[in-house]
Amino acid sequence: MEQIFALTKGNFAAQAHVGLPEGTFEEEHGRDGFFGRVSHLYHAHPPTGWTRIEGPLRPHAINTLELAANGEPVTFLYNDDVALKLTRPQAAMAYSYRNADGDDLYFIHRGTGTIETDFGPLAYEPGDYIVIPRGTTYRLLPATADNAYLLIESKTEIRLPDKGMLGRNALFDAGVIQTPTPAPSLKADGEWELRVKRCGEITKIFYPFDPIDTVGWKGDLTVWKFNVRDFRPVTSHRYHLPPSVHTTVLARNFVVCTFVPRPLETDPDALKVPFFHRNIDFDEVIFYHAGDFFSRDGIAPGMVTFHPQGIHHGPHPKALLNQGKKAHTDEYAVMVDTRNPLKLTPEAEAVEWKDYWASWGAHA
Ligand SMILES: [Fe+2]
């Protein structure tokens, strides 16, 4: 709906995130992520200033590096559209793998290696996003001993967003995307195993040759990757932009956004920390990759925060107090926002930081 005017009541700021009335805490109460109808509420207290929560709804934090490290992916959050997993392979996969259930998007948190695919091999390193279309045969060959990859499994095709008014070269230019060139081993010795996942079940298919034997390909469906160092965020010196401006890839009912170091707003009246919100149309997940996570106390690389729809989140008290002191952010993080509620797995609950909900406590 086209917005022509805003209703205004009581003590309010004429523009969102700018010149908040003295002593108030701004909340953005909006629909459709940060794109729909919206009101800004000016609270007398931070909405995260709770003293106790009874019932299942609360913010969560887990250290994904503590999930069982048997080399297989461990799911920590999931719904019908997407599953978030962490995998810590300790050696090269002894089989090839094909996911018939969805696209696989890897984010390399730790470790280097090579992924061999139907389309050819690609070397990878920390900060790489690797998109593997559904049905592609591949295997991971880590070159390092300490590996941690975030795996986002999507039921629907992973695509690039429409960059809209920013233009098609914004955020990252397609020129930085790397695609594989075939280099098959063409080995036809022994037995080669291919594991296909379909409806969550594995079928093993055996060949007397390496099934990754493509000698050439053409088309526009392939494995591709790019590194977060090539991600060039948009910022405004006068207006705190919503996190959705960092949308990197998307699929049905979820988006993946990338936070990289960026300058903070310089206008003295502009808000410099994320605004409070109850994200009523999206569950929000952030995987912290590297750097200093300025709006969150107690968060280290490899941790994930999960803010379900309906309960507020926003900056920690220290971030709010220090917002005038920092000139830029230092964080690298991957955000996954899902339209449908996510469920935490028992494996995730086992390594959960149980008191995360209380980490805004100094507000109270
Ligand atoms: Fe949020």
mmCIF file of C-alpha atoms and ligand atoms in Angstrom:
data_model
loop_
_atom_site.group_PDB
_atom_site.id
_atom_site.type_symbol
_atom_site.label_atom_id
_atom_site.label_comp_id
_atom_site.label_asym_id
_atom_site.label_seq_id
_atom_site.Cartn_x
_atom_site.Cartn_y
_atom_site.Cartn_z
ATOM 1 C CA MET A 1 0.000 0.000 0.000
ATOM 2 C CA GLU A 2 1.304 3.426 -0.892
ATOM 3 C CA GLN A 3 1.962 5.476 2.212
ATOM 4 C CA ILE A 4 0.695 9.059 1.878
ATOM 5 C CA PHE A 5 0.674 10.146 5.522
ATOM 6 C CA ALA A 6 1.336 8.744 8.983
ATOM 7 C CA LEU A 7 -1.110 8.976 11.854
ATOM 8 C CA THR A 8 0.595 10.569 14.853
ATOM 9 C CA LYS A 9 -0.413 10.419 18.500
ATOM 10 C CA GLY A 10 1.250 11.640 21.675
ATOM 11 C CA ASN A 11 5.004 12.083 21.868
ATOM 12 C CA PHE A 12 6.668 10.757 18.730
ATOM 13 C CA ALA A 13 9.527 11.297 16.276
ATOM 14 C CA ALA A 14 8.467 12.642 12.889
ATOM 15 C CA GLN A 15 10.870 10.267 11.103
ATOM 16 C CA ALA A 16 11.677 6.689 12.067
ATOM 17 C CA HIS A 17 15.054 6.210 13.797
ATOM 18 C CA VAL A 18 15.748 9.951 13.868
ATOM 19 C CA GLY A 19 15.565 12.364 16.799
ATOM 20 C CA LEU A 20 13.810 10.104 19.297
ATOM 21 C CA PRO A 21 11.903 12.020 22.008
ATOM 22 C CA GLU A 22 14.088 12.387 25.107
ATOM 23 C CA GLY A 23 13.964 9.317 27.354
ATOM 24 C CA THR A 24 12.046 7.110 24.903
ATOM 25 C CA PHE A 25 12.868 3.757 23.340
ATOM 26 C CA GLU A 26 11.710 3.354 19.771
ATOM 27 C CA GLU A 27 10.097 0.176 18.575
ATOM 28 C CA GLU A 28 9.312 -0.588 14.947
ATOM 29 C CA HIS A 29 6.066 -2.553 14.815
ATOM 30 C CA GLY A 30 5.737 -3.587 11.194
ATOM 31 C CA ARG A 31 4.454 -6.220 8.811
ATOM 32 C CA ASP A 32 6.247 -8.157 6.097
ATOM 33 C CA GLY A 33 9.747 -7.888 7.535
ATOM 34 C CA PHE A 34 10.695 -4.247 7.138
ATOM 35 C CA PHE A 35 8.654 -3.617 3.983
ATOM 36 C CA GLY A 36 5.001 -3.581 5.040
ATOM 37 C CA ARG A 37 2.682 -1.304 6.985
ATOM 38 C CA VAL A 38 4.418 0.004 10.061
ATOM 39 C CA SER A 39 4.054 2.124 13.178
ATOM 40 C CA HIS A 40 6.760 3.345 15.516
ATOM 41 C CA LEU A 41 6.022 3.140 19.212
ATOM 42 C CA TYR A 42 7.890 5.358 21.649
ATOM 43 C CA HIS A 43 8.150 3.413 24.883
ATOM 44 C CA ALA A 44 9.038 4.688 28.317
ATOM 45 C CA HIS A 45 11.081 1.500 28.905
ATOM 46 C CA PRO A 46 13.009 -0.849 26.621
ATOM 47 C CA PRO A 47 10.583 -3.628 25.599
ATOM 48 C CA THR A 48 13.345 -6.132 26.416
ATOM 49 C CA GLY A 49 13.357 -5.024 30.061
ATOM 50 C CA TRP A 50 11.589 -8.159 31.274
ATOM 51 C CA THR A 51 12.446 -9.762 34.596
ATOM 52 C CA ARG A 52 10.962 -13.225 33.994
ATOM 53 C CA ILE A 53 9.505 -15.222 31.114
ATOM 54 C CA GLU A 54 7.107 -18.122 31.690
ATOM 55 C CA GLY A 55 6.124 -20.302 28.713
ATOM 56 C CA PRO A 56 7.904 -21.478 25.594
ATOM 57 C CA LEU A 57 8.432 -18.163 23.765
ATOM 58 C CA ARG A 58 11.839 -16.618 24.397
ATOM 59 C CA PRO A 59 14.993 -15.641 22.539
ATOM 60 C CA HIS A 60 17.573 -18.402 22.168
ATOM 61 C CA ALA A 61 21.323 -18.568 21.691
ATOM 62 C CA ILE A 62 23.398 -21.641 20.960
ATOM 63 C CA ASN A 63 27.041 -22.293 20.242
ATOM 64 C CA THR A 64 26.859 -24.346 17.058
ATOM 65 C CA LEU A 65 30.489 -25.427 17.440
ATOM 66 C CA GLU A 66 29.366 -27.513 20.441
ATOM 67 C CA LEU A 67 26.915 -29.545 18.352
ATOM 68 C CA ALA A 68 27.878 -33.214 17.997
ATOM 69 C CA ALA A 69 30.977 -33.315 15.793
ATOM 70 C CA ASN A 70 30.680 -36.678 14.087
ATOM 71 C CA GLY A 71 31.406 -35.172 10.691
ATOM 72 C CA GLU A 72 27.760 -35.336 9.580
ATOM 73 C CA PRO A 73 25.548 -32.227 9.406
ATOM 74 C CA VAL A 74 23.580 -31.599 12.607
ATOM 75 C CA THR A 75 20.265 -29.744 12.244
ATOM 76 C CA PHE A 76 19.692 -27.055 14.861
ATOM 77 C CA LEU A 77 16.660 -25.168 13.485
ATOM 78 C CA TYR A 78 14.127 -26.163 10.848
ATOM 79 C CA ASN A 79 10.700 -25.671 9.351
ATOM 80 C CA ASP A 80 8.976 -26.835 6.144
ATOM 81 C CA ASP A 81 10.969 -24.386 3.996
ATOM 82 C CA VAL A 82 14.486 -24.526 5.364
ATOM 83 C CA ALA A 83 16.789 -26.451 7.701
ATOM 84 C CA LEU A 84 19.828 -24.877 9.353
ATOM 85 C CA LYS A 85 22.674 -27.270 10.052
ATOM 86 C CA LEU A 86 26.252 -27.205 11.163
ATOM 87 C CA THR A 87 28.740 -29.656 9.741
ATOM 88 C CA ARG A 88 32.277 -30.233 10.959
ATOM 89 C CA PRO A 89 33.834 -32.682 8.481
ATOM 90 C CA GLN A 90 37.055 -34.210 9.723
ATOM 91 C CA ALA A 91 38.121 -35.856 6.451
ATOM 92 C CA ALA A 92 37.268 -35.992 2.765
ATOM 93 C CA MET A 93 33.864 -37.532 2.082
ATOM 94 C CA ALA A 94 34.364 -41.186 1.097
ATOM 95 C CA TYR A 95 31.238 -41.004 -1.046
ATOM 96 C CA SER A 96 29.505 -38.545 -3.351
ATOM 97 C CA TYR A 97 26.290 -36.910 -2.160
ATOM 98 C CA ARG A 98 23.184 -35.645 -3.905
ATOM 99 C CA ASN A 99 20.418 -33.771 -2.165
ATOM 100 C CA ALA A 100 17.115 -34.503 -3.922
ATOM 101 C CA ASP A 101 15.201 -32.615 -1.199
ATOM 102 C CA GLY A 102 16.503 -29.126 -1.846
ATOM 103 C CA ASP A 103 19.275 -26.665 -2.621
ATOM 104 C CA ASP A 104 22.299 -26.668 -0.304
ATOM 105 C CA LEU A 105 23.846 -23.332 0.634
ATOM 106 C CA TYR A 106 27.113 -23.628 2.539
ATOM 107 C CA PHE A 107 28.677 -20.780 4.443
ATOM 108 C CA ILE A 108 32.285 -21.636 5.283
ATOM 109 C CA HIS A 109 32.927 -20.515 8.867
ATOM 110 C CA ARG A 110 36.222 -22.325 9.433
ATOM 111 C CA GLY A 111 38.568 -24.328 7.219
ATOM 112 C CA THR A 112 39.582 -24.572 3.584
ATOM 113 C CA GLY A 113 39.142 -27.300 1.000
ATOM 114 C CA THR A 114 37.702 -28.252 -2.346
ATOM 115 C CA ILE A 115 34.190 -29.174 -3.327
ATOM 116 C CA GLU A 116 34.024 -31.564 -6.291
ATOM 117 C CA THR A 117 30.759 -31.357 -8.208
ATOM 118 C CA ASP A 118 29.028 -32.456 -11.405
ATOM 119 C CA PHE A 119 30.129 -29.110 -12.852
ATOM 120 C CA GLY A 120 33.749 -29.349 -11.689
ATOM 121 C CA PRO A 121 35.706 -28.535 -8.538
ATOM 122 C CA LEU A 122 35.803 -25.252 -6.595
ATOM 123 C CA ALA A 123 38.306 -24.373 -3.852
ATOM 124 C CA TYR A 124 36.725 -22.805 -0.780
ATOM 125 C CA GLU A 125 37.850 -20.735 2.186
ATOM 126 C CA PRO A 126 36.296 -19.005 5.193
ATOM 127 C CA GLY A 127 33.659 -16.456 4.238
ATOM 128 C CA ASP A 128 32.568 -18.318 1.100
ATOM 129 C CA TYR A 129 28.932 -18.853 0.274
ATOM 130 C CA ILE A 130 28.556 -21.922 -1.993
ATOM 131 C CA VAL A 131 25.195 -22.500 -3.677
ATOM 132 C CA ILE A 132 24.530 -26.082 -4.808
ATOM 133 C CA PRO A 133 21.346 -26.543 -6.837
ATOM 134 C CA ARG A 134 19.061 -29.434 -5.836
ATOM 135 C CA GLY A 135 20.099 -32.706 -7.421
ATOM 136 C CA THR A 136 23.747 -31.806 -7.984
ATOM 137 C CA THR A 137 26.229 -34.552 -7.104
ATOM 138 C CA TYR A 138 29.087 -33.308 -4.945
ATOM 139 C CA ARG A 139 31.629 -34.194 -2.290
ATOM 140 C CA LEU A 140 33.550 -32.066 0.170
ATOM 141 C CA LEU A 141 37.286 -32.516 0.553
ATOM 142 C CA PRO A 142 38.479 -30.405 3.493
ATOM 143 C CA ALA A 143 42.165 -29.446 3.426
ATOM 144 C CA THR A 144 42.209 -28.540 7.103
ATOM 145 C CA ALA A 145 41.521 -30.428 10.342
ATOM 146 C CA ASP A 146 39.323 -27.853 12.085
ATOM 147 C CA ASN A 147 36.285 -27.224 9.910
ATOM 148 C CA ALA A 148 32.882 -25.692 10.539
ATOM 149 C CA TYR A 149 30.371 -24.991 7.803
ATOM 150 C CA LEU A 150 26.904 -23.544 8.195
ATOM 151 C CA LEU A 151 24.586 -25.473 5.868
ATOM 152 C CA ILE A 152 21.284 -23.893 4.857
ATOM 153 C CA GLU A 153 19.117 -26.495 3.139
ATOM 154 C CA SER A 154 16.283 -24.936 1.143
ATOM 155 C CA LYS A 155 13.275 -26.817 -0.194
ATOM 156 C CA THR A 156 13.030 -24.294 -3.038
ATOM 157 C CA GLU A 157 15.502 -22.758 -5.429
ATOM 158 C CA ILE A 158 17.989 -20.273 -3.985
ATOM 159 C CA ARG A 159 18.024 -17.079 -6.049
ATOM 160 C CA LEU A 160 19.527 -13.631 -6.050
ATOM 161 C CA PRO A 161 17.246 -10.824 -4.849
ATOM 162 C CA ASP A 162 15.897 -8.043 -7.023
ATOM 163 C CA LYS A 163 18.225 -5.144 -6.153
ATOM 164 C CA GLY A 164 15.494 -2.625 -7.011
ATOM 165 C CA MET A 165 16.560 1.021 -6.854
ATOM 166 C CA LEU A 166 20.102 0.024 -5.882
ATOM 167 C CA GLY A 167 20.729 -1.363 -9.355
ATOM 168 C CA ARG A 168 21.873 -4.803 -10.377
ATOM 169 C CA ASN A 169 25.527 -4.331 -9.405
ATOM 170 C CA ALA A 170 24.711 -3.490 -5.789
ATOM 171 C CA LEU A 171 25.833 -5.533 -2.779
ATOM 172 C CA PHE A 172 28.039 -7.672 -4.977
ATOM 173 C CA ASP A 173 28.591 -7.594 -8.713
ATOM 174 C CA ALA A 174 27.892 -10.839 -10.556
ATOM 175 C CA GLY A 175 31.482 -10.487 -11.816
ATOM 176 C CA VAL A 176 32.790 -11.856 -8.501
ATOM 177 C CA ILE A 177 30.771 -15.068 -8.764
ATOM 178 C CA GLN A 178 32.904 -18.137 -9.394
ATOM 179 C CA THR A 179 31.644 -21.238 -11.181
ATOM 180 C CA PRO A 180 33.414 -24.584 -11.593
ATOM 181 C CA THR A 181 35.240 -25.905 -14.645
ATOM 182 C CA PRO A 182 35.205 -29.696 -15.132
ATOM 183 C CA ALA A 183 38.345 -31.570 -14.100
ATOM 184 C CA PRO A 184 37.157 -35.173 -13.779
ATOM 185 C CA SER A 185 39.465 -37.831 -12.405
ATOM 186 C CA LEU A 186 37.843 -40.348 -14.777
ATOM 187 C CA LYS A 187 38.873 -43.066 -12.376
ATOM 188 C CA ALA A 188 37.218 -46.395 -13.174
ATOM 189 C CA ASP A 189 38.658 -48.535 -10.402
ATOM 190 C CA GLY A 190 37.051 -50.109 -7.364
ATOM 191 C CA GLU A 191 33.595 -49.153 -6.176
ATOM 192 C CA TRP A 192 32.240 -45.587 -5.947
ATOM 193 C CA GLU A 193 29.375 -44.809 -3.628
ATOM 194 C CA LEU A 194 26.764 -42.131 -4.268
ATOM 195 C CA ARG A 195 24.344 -41.253 -1.451
ATOM 196 C CA VAL A 196 21.101 -39.630 -2.513
ATOM 197 C CA LYS A 197 18.888 -37.942 0.082
ATOM 198 C CA ARG A 198 15.201 -38.020 -0.827
ATOM 199 C CA CYS A 199 12.438 -37.266 1.733
ATOM 200 C CA GLY A 200 15.151 -37.312 4.385
ATOM 201 C CA GLU A 201 16.135 -40.911 3.596
ATOM 202 C CA ILE A 202 19.465 -41.983 2.144
ATOM 203 C CA THR A 203 19.743 -44.347 -0.810
ATOM 204 C CA LYS A 204 23.196 -45.668 -1.689
ATOM 205 C CA ILE A 205 23.993 -46.215 -5.364
ATOM 206 C CA PHE A 206 27.242 -47.885 -6.376
ATOM 207 C CA TYR A 207 29.277 -47.473 -9.570
ATOM 208 C CA PRO A 208 32.449 -49.068 -10.908
ATOM 209 C CA PHE A 209 33.661 -45.548 -11.779
ATOM 210 C CA ASP A 210 33.697 -42.103 -10.202
ATOM 211 C CA PRO A 211 30.192 -40.705 -10.894
ATOM 212 C CA ILE A 212 31.624 -37.182 -10.959
ATOM 213 C CA ASP A 213 32.821 -37.612 -14.527
ATOM 214 C CA THR A 214 31.468 -34.570 -16.372
ATOM 215 C CA VAL A 215 33.874 -33.424 -19.070
ATOM 216 C CA GLY A 216 31.910 -30.308 -20.062
ATOM 217 C CA TRP A 217 28.672 -28.432 -19.446
ATOM 218 C CA LYS A 218 26.667 -25.469 -20.692
ATOM 219 C CA GLY A 219 23.700 -23.568 -19.273
ATOM 220 C CA ASP A 220 22.717 -21.262 -16.431
ATOM 221 C CA LEU A 221 22.078 -23.795 -13.659
ATOM 222 C CA THR A 222 25.284 -24.583 -11.829
ATOM 223 C CA VAL A 223 27.178 -24.494 -8.555
ATOM 224 C CA TRP A 224 28.411 -21.001 -7.743
ATOM 225 C CA LYS A 225 30.186 -19.203 -4.957
ATOM 226 C CA PHE A 226 31.328 -15.824 -3.767
ATOM 227 C CA ASN A 227 33.148 -14.556 -0.681
ATOM 228 C CA VAL A 228 31.832 -12.076 1.883
ATOM 229 C CA ARG A 229 34.894 -9.873 1.335
ATOM 230 C CA ASP A 230 33.293 -9.003 -2.017
ATOM 231 C CA PHE A 231 30.050 -7.979 -0.303
ATOM 232 C CA ARG A 232 29.710 -4.181 -0.432
ATOM 233 C CA PRO A 233 26.981 -3.105 1.953
ATOM 234 C CA VAL A 234 24.788 -0.073 1.479
ATOM 235 C CA THR A 235 24.662 2.436 4.319
ATOM 236 C CA SER A 236 23.168 5.829 4.974
ATOM 237 C CA HIS A 237 24.912 8.452 7.091
ATOM 238 C CA ARG A 238 21.541 9.896 8.154
ATOM 239 C CA TYR A 239 19.193 6.913 8.498
ATOM 240 C CA HIS A 240 19.557 3.510 10.163
ATOM 241 C CA LEU A 241 18.717 1.087 7.362
ATOM 242 C CA PRO A 242 16.836 -2.131 8.167
ATOM 243 C CA PRO A 243 18.853 -5.385 8.048
ATOM 244 C CA SER A 244 16.905 -6.530 4.995
ATOM 245 C CA VAL A 245 18.975 -4.135 2.834
ATOM 246 C CA HIS A 246 21.734 -6.724 3.192
ATOM 247 C CA THR A 247 19.670 -9.475 1.525
ATOM 248 C CA THR A 248 22.179 -11.687 -0.242
ATOM 249 C CA VAL A 249 20.157 -14.639 -1.536
ATOM 250 C CA LEU A 250 16.589 -15.804 -0.993
ATOM 251 C CA ALA A 251 14.190 -18.684 -1.573
ATOM 252 C CA ARG A 252 10.535 -19.309 -0.804
ATOM 253 C CA ASN A 253 9.672 -18.003 2.669
ATOM 254 C CA PHE A 254 13.176 -17.047 3.778
ATOM 255 C CA VAL A 255 15.997 -14.622 3.065
ATOM 256 C CA VAL A 256 19.717 -14.764 3.819
ATOM 257 C CA CYS A 257 21.376 -11.430 4.669
ATOM 258 C CA THR A 258 25.072 -10.687 5.240
ATOM 259 C CA PHE A 259 26.439 -8.266 7.813
ATOM 260 C CA VAL A 260 29.958 -7.043 7.070
ATOM 261 C CA PRO A 261 31.919 -4.169 8.656
ATOM 262 C CA ARG A 262 30.385 -0.831 7.781
ATOM 263 C CA PRO A 263 30.439 2.771 8.974
ATOM 264 C CA LEU A 264 27.768 3.817 11.441
ATOM 265 C CA GLU A 265 25.501 6.791 10.906
ATOM 266 C CA THR A 266 27.226 10.150 11.444
ATOM 267 C CA ASP A 267 24.141 12.373 11.727
ATOM 268 C CA PRO A 268 23.855 13.236 15.446
ATOM 269 C CA ASP A 269 20.094 12.586 15.464
ATOM 270 C CA ALA A 270 20.204 9.236 13.656
ATOM 271 C CA LEU A 271 19.812 5.973 15.581
ATOM 272 C CA LYS A 272 23.049 3.949 15.398
ATOM 273 C CA VAL A 273 21.957 0.578 16.792
ATOM 274 C CA PRO A 274 19.246 -1.830 15.632
ATOM 275 C CA PHE A 275 15.819 -0.621 16.694
ATOM 276 C CA PHE A 276 13.615 -2.698 18.992
ATOM 277 C CA HIS A 277 11.058 -4.861 17.219
ATOM 278 C CA ARG A 278 8.896 -7.925 17.792
ATOM 279 C CA ASN A 279 9.440 -9.202 14.205
ATOM 280 C CA ILE A 280 5.893 -10.405 13.975
ATOM 281 C CA ASP A 281 6.045 -11.814 10.422
ATOM 282 C CA PHE A 282 9.507 -13.422 10.470
ATOM 283 C CA ASP A 283 11.599 -15.583 12.779
ATOM 284 C CA GLU A 284 15.141 -14.201 12.883
ATOM 285 C CA VAL A 285 18.362 -16.197 13.100
ATOM 286 C CA ILE A 286 21.882 -14.784 13.102
ATOM 287 C CA PHE A 287 25.039 -16.894 12.739
ATOM 288 C CA TYR A 288 28.039 -14.938 14.030
ATOM 289 C CA HIS A 289 31.072 -15.558 11.826
ATOM 290 C CA ALA A 290 33.816 -13.142 12.913
ATOM 291 C CA GLY A 291 34.544 -9.804 14.522
ATOM 292 C CA ASP A 292 33.024 -7.906 17.406
ATOM 293 C CA PHE A 293 29.233 -8.185 17.623
ATOM 294 C CA PHE A 294 28.416 -4.708 18.770
ATOM 295 C CA SER A 295 24.752 -5.027 19.605
ATOM 296 C CA ARG A 296 25.032 -8.347 21.466
ATOM 297 C CA ASP A 297 26.875 -9.096 24.704
ATOM 298 C CA GLY A 298 28.260 -12.593 25.267
ATOM 299 C CA ILE A 299 28.220 -13.644 21.625
ATOM 300 C CA ALA A 300 31.297 -15.352 20.108
ATOM 301 C CA PRO A 301 32.056 -16.616 16.579
ATOM 302 C CA GLY A 302 30.136 -19.809 15.794
ATOM 303 C CA MET A 303 27.180 -18.826 17.963
ATOM 304 C CA VAL A 304 23.643 -18.483 16.678
ATOM 305 C CA THR A 305 20.877 -16.318 18.084
ATOM 306 C CA PHE A 306 17.264 -17.176 17.357
ATOM 307 C CA HIS A 307 14.559 -14.575 17.914
ATOM 308 C CA PRO A 308 11.109 -16.049 17.316
ATOM 309 C CA GLN A 309 8.127 -13.961 16.205
ATOM 310 C CA GLY A 310 6.171 -12.207 18.912
ATOM 311 C CA ILE A 311 8.779 -11.370 21.557
ATOM 312 C CA HIS A 312 10.922 -8.264 21.323
ATOM 313 C CA HIS A 313 14.574 -7.955 20.586
ATOM 314 C CA GLY A 314 16.872 -5.034 20.148
ATOM 315 C CA PRO A 315 20.230 -3.735 21.287
ATOM 316 C CA HIS A 316 21.743 -4.824 24.567
ATOM 317 C CA PRO A 317 21.969 -2.084 27.201
ATOM 318 C CA LYS A 318 25.732 -1.649 26.679
ATOM 319 C CA ALA A 319 25.294 -1.181 22.924
ATOM 320 C CA LEU A 320 22.578 1.390 23.564
ATOM 321 C CA LEU A 321 24.817 3.292 25.985
ATOM 322 C CA ASN A 322 27.846 3.164 23.673
ATOM 323 C CA GLN A 323 26.081 3.966 20.436
ATOM 324 C CA GLY A 324 27.731 7.378 20.140
ATOM 325 C CA LYS A 325 31.227 6.001 20.693
ATOM 326 C CA LYS A 326 31.670 3.697 17.716
ATOM 327 C CA ALA A 327 32.282 4.882 14.176
ATOM 328 C CA HIS A 328 31.822 1.536 12.458
ATOM 329 C CA THR A 329 30.819 -2.085 12.979
ATOM 330 C CA ASP A 330 33.381 -4.913 12.900
ATOM 331 C CA GLU A 331 31.038 -7.846 12.556
ATOM 332 C CA TYR A 332 30.660 -10.561 9.940
ATOM 333 C CA ALA A 333 27.406 -12.452 10.349
ATOM 334 C CA VAL A 334 24.844 -14.385 8.331
ATOM 335 C CA MET A 335 21.177 -13.703 9.040
ATOM 336 C CA VAL A 336 18.379 -16.079 8.037
ATOM 337 C CA ASP A 337 14.854 -14.671 8.366
ATOM 338 C CA THR A 338 12.018 -17.140 7.885
ATOM 339 C CA ARG A 339 8.380 -16.338 7.251
ATOM 340 C CA ASN A 340 7.225 -19.499 9.048
ATOM 341 C CA PRO A 341 8.161 -20.398 12.626
ATOM 342 C CA LEU A 342 11.332 -22.408 13.156
ATOM 343 C CA LYS A 343 11.717 -25.266 15.610
ATOM 344 C CA LEU A 344 14.782 -25.836 17.722
ATOM 345 C CA THR A 345 16.028 -29.453 17.669
ATOM 346 C CA PRO A 346 16.882 -31.444 20.825
ATOM 347 C CA GLU A 347 20.546 -31.302 19.710
ATOM 348 C CA ALA A 348 20.346 -27.506 19.767
ATOM 349 C CA GLU A 349 18.549 -27.422 23.106
ATOM 350 C CA ALA A 350 21.358 -29.532 24.565
ATOM 351 C CA VAL A 351 23.943 -26.826 23.862
ATOM 352 C CA GLU A 352 21.697 -23.807 24.418
ATOM 353 C CA TRP A 353 22.844 -20.824 26.479
ATOM 354 C CA LYS A 354 19.855 -21.022 28.787
ATOM 355 C CA ASP A 355 20.148 -17.518 30.255
ATOM 356 C CA TYR A 356 20.354 -15.649 26.945
ATOM 357 C CA TRP A 357 16.833 -14.244 27.490
ATOM 358 C CA ALA A 358 18.177 -12.491 30.610
ATOM 359 C CA SER A 359 21.117 -10.856 28.836
ATOM 360 C CA TRP A 360 19.196 -7.586 28.375
ATOM 361 C CA GLY A 361 18.747 -7.524 32.148
ATOM 362 C CA ALA A 362 20.464 -4.203 32.829
ATOM 363 C CA HIS A 363 17.446 -2.537 31.214
ATOM 364 C CA ALA A 364 15.151 -3.611 34.030
HETATM 365 FE FE FE B 1 15.714 -8.301 14.207
#
